[in-house]
Tab-separated table of C-alpha atoms in Angstrom:
chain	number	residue	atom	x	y	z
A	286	UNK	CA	-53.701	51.917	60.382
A	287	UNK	CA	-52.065	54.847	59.099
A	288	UNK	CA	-48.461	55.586	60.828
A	289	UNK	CA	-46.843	58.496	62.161
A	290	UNK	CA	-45.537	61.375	60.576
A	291	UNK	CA	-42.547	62.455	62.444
A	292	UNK	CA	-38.821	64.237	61.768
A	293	UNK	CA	-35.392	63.487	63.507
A	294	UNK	CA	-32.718	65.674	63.472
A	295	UNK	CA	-29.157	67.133	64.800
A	296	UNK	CA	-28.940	70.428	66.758
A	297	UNK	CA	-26.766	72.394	68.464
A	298	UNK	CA	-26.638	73.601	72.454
A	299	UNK	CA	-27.965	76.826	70.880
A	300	UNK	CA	-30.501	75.485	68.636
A	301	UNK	CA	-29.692	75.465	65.218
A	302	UNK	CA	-29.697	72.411	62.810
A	303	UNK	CA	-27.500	73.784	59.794
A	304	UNK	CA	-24.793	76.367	59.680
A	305	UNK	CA	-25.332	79.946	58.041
A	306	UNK	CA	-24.669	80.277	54.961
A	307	UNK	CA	-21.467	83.468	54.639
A	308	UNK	CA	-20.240	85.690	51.972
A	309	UNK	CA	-17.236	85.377	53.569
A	310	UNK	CA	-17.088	81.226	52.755
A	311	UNK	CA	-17.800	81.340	49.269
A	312	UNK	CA	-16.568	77.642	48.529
A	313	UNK	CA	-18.502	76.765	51.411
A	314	UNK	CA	-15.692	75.103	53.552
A	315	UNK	CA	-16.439	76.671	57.122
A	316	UNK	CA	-20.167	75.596	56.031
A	317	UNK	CA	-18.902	71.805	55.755
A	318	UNK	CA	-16.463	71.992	58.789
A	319	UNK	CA	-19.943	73.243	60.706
A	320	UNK	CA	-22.027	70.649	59.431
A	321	UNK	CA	-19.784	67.776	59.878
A	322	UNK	CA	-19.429	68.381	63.837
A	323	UNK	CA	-22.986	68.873	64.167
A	324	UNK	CA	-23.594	65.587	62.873
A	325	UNK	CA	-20.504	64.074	64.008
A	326	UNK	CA	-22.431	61.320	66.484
A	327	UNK	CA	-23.826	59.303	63.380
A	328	UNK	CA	-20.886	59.077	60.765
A	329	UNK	CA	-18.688	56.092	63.034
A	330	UNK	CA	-21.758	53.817	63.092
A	331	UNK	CA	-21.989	50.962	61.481
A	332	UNK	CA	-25.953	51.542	60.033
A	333	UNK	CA	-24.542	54.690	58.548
A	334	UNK	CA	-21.564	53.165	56.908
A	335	UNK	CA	-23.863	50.183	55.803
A	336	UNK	CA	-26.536	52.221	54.089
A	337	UNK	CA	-24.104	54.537	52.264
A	338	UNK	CA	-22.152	51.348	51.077
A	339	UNK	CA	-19.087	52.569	52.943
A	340	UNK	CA	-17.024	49.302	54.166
A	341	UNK	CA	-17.913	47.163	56.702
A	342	UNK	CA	-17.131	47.790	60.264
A	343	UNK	CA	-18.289	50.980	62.281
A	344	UNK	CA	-19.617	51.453	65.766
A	345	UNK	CA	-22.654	49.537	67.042
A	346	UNK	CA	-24.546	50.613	70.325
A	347	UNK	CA	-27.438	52.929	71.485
A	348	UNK	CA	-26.335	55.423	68.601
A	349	UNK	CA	-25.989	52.792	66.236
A	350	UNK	CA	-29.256	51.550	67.052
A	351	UNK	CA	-31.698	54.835	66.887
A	352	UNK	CA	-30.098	55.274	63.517
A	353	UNK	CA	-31.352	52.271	62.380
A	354	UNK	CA	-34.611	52.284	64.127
A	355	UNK	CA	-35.369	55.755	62.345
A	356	UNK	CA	-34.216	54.125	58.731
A	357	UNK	CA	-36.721	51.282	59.295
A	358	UNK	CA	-39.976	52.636	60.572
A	359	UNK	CA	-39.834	54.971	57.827
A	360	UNK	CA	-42.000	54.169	54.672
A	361	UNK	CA	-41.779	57.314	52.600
A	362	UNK	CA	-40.138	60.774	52.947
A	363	UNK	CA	-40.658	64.328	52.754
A	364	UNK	CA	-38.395	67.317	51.978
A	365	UNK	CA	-38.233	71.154	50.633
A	366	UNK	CA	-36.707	71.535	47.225
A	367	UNK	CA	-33.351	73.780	48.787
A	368	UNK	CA	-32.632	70.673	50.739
A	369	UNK	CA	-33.349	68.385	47.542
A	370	UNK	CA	-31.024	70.586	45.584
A	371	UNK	CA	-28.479	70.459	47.889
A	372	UNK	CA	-28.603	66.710	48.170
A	373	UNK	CA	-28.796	65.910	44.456
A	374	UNK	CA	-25.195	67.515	44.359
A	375	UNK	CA	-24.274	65.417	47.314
A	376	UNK	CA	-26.135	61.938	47.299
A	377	UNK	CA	-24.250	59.133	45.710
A	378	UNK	CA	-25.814	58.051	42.643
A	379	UNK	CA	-27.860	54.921	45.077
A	380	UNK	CA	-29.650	57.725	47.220
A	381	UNK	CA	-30.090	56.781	50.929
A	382	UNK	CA	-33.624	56.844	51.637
A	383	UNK	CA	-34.552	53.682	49.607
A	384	UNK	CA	-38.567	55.166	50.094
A	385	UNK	CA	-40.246	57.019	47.510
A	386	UNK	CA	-39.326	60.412	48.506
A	387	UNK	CA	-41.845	63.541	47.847
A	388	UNK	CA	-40.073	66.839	47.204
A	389	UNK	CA	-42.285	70.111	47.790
A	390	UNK	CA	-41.983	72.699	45.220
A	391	UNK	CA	-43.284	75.015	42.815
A	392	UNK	CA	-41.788	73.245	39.631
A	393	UNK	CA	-43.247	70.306	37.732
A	394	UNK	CA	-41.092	67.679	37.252
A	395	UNK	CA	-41.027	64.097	36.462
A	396	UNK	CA	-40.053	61.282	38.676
A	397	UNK	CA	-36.649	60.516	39.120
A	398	UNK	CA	-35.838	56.906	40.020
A	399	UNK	CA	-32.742	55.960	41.506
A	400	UNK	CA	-30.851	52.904	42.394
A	401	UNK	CA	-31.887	50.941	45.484
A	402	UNK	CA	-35.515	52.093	45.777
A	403	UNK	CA	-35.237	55.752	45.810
A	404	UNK	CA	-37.655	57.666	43.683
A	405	UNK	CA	-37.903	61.179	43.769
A	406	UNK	CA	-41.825	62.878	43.109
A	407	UNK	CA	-42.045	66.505	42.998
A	408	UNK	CA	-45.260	67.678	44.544
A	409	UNK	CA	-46.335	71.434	43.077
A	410	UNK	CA	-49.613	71.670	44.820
A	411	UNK	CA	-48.567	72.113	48.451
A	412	UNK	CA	-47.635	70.426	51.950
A	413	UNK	CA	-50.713	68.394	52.646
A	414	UNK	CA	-50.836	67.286	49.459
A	415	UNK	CA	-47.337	65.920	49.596
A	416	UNK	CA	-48.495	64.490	52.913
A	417	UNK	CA	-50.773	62.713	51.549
A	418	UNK	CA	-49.572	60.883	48.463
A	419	UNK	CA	-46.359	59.783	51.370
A	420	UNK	CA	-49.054	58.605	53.713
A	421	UNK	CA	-50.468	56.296	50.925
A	422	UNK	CA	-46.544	55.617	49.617
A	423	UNK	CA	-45.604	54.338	53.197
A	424	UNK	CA	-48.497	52.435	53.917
A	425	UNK	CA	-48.812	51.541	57.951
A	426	UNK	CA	-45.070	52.731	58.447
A	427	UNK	CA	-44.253	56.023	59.581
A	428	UNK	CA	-43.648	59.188	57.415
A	429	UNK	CA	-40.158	61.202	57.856
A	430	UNK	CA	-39.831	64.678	57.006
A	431	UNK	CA	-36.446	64.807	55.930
A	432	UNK	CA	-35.792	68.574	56.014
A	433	UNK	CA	-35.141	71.441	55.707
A	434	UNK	CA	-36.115	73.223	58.718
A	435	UNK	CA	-38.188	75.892	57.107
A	436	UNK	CA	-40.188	72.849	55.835
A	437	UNK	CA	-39.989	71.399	58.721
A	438	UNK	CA	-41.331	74.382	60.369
A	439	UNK	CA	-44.336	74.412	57.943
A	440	UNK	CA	-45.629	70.927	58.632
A	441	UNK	CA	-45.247	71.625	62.813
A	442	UNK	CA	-47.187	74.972	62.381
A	443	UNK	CA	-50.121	73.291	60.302
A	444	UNK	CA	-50.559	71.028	62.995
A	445	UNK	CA	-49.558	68.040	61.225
A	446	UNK	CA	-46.876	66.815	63.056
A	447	UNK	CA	-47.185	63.658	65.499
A	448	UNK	CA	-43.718	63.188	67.064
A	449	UNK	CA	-39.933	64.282	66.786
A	450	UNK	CA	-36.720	63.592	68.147
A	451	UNK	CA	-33.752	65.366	68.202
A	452	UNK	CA	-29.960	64.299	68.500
A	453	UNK	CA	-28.589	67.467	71.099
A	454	UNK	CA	-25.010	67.722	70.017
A	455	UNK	CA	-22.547	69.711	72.102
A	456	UNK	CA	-21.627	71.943	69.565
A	457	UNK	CA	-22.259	75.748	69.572
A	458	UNK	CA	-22.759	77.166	66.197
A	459	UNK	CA	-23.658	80.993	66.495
A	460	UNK	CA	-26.110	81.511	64.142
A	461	UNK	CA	-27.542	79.624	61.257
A	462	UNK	CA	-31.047	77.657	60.967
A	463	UNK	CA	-33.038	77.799	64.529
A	464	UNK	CA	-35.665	74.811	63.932
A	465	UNK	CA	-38.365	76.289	65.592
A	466	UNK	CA	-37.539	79.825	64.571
A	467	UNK	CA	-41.283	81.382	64.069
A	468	UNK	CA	-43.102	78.166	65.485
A	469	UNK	CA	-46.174	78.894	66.111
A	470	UNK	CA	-46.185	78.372	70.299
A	471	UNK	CA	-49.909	78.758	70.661
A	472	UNK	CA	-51.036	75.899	69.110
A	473	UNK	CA	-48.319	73.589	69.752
A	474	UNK	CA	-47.726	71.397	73.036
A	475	UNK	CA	-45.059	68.853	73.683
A	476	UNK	CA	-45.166	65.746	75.512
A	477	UNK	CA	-41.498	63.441	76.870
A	478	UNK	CA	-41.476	60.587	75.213
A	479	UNK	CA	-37.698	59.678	75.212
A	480	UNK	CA	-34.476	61.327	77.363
A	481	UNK	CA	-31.485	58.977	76.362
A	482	UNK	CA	-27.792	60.469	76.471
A	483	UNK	CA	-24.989	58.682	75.040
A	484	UNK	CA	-21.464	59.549	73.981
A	485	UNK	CA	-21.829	61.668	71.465
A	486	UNK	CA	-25.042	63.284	71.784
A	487	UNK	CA	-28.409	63.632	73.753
A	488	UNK	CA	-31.613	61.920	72.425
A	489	UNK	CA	-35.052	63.566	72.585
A	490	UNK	CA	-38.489	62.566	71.636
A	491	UNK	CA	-41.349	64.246	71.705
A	492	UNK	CA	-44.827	64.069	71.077
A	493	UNK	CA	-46.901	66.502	69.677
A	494	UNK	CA	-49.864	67.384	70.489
A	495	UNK	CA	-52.202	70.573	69.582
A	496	UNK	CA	-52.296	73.207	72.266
């Protein structure tokens, strides 16, 4: 049986999952600063430190253990090209999906393998289609679209999303990415699945189902 495809991300009290982008930060440092606090809840945890080959030690708990639950249940990934460009700069050289990960886009490319199970396919013929080849990558374990939100966006609106969750961080960025800025509200219905606070942040799960 097929699994789930499903994202998880941070956002703010107001709604946004990534800073905007300002002439006036040209070397992108009030970007960062932004960034970091919204996903301040998962870099003390001990999954995170362990799967980016940090040290030992870190925090375990509820946090600790969502982070790992998403890592594991997850079979392949998905993701625009903007946020693949962004992370080629930033990954270290053993990326941290250790899935094959399918990149939308409109330029062919080859694979690109990494170390520790990460390969990189560039999919030039559209969302479903990149669906699809993860769906048969990941097998009976769950799909995770790793970002961006405009990609995001594109999967919930063509109705081929089947749950989410979000980490609610009580941060208040301004302006920046809204994740469901231009969702498509008539066709979309939510149903609880999870309400968990901790700490750091609030964790939400939904299901989706078509309106």
């Amino acid at each position: 049986m097929a699994g789930k495809v499903f994202f998880s991300v941070s956002m703010s009290l107001d709604g946004f999952v990534a800073p905007e982008e300002r002439m006036d930060d040209p070397d992108g440092r009030r970007w960062t600063a932004q960034w970091m606090e919204l996903q301040q809840w998962i870099f003390p945890l001990r999954f995170f430190r362990e799967n980016l080959k940090l040290g030992e030690g870190g925090e375990e708990g509820r946090d600790n253990d969502i982070a790992r639950e998403t890592f594991e249940r997850t079979g392949a990934s998905v993701m625009g090209k903007r946020m693949f460009d962004l992370g080629e700069q930033a990954w270290p050289e053993e990326a941290p999906f250790h899935t094959p990960v399918f990149v939308v886009t409109h330029e062919k490319r080859d694979p690109w393998e990494r170390p520790g199970g990460t390969t990189f396919h560039f999919v030039d013929d559209g969302i479903e289609a990149a669906l699809g080849q993860a769906r048969e990558a990941a097998g009976d374990r769950d799909v995770r679209l790793a970002g961006g939100g405009a990609t995001i966006l594109e999967y919930v609106n063509a109705g081929l999303i089947d749950e989410f969750s979000i980490a609610l961080a009580p941060v208040l960025l301004g302006s920046g990415i809204r994740l469901f800025e231009g969702v498509d509200a008539g066709r979309v219905a939510l149903e609880p699945v999870l309400a968990e606070p901790t700490r750091r942040v609030t964790h939400l799960t939904y299901a989706v189902r078509e309106r």
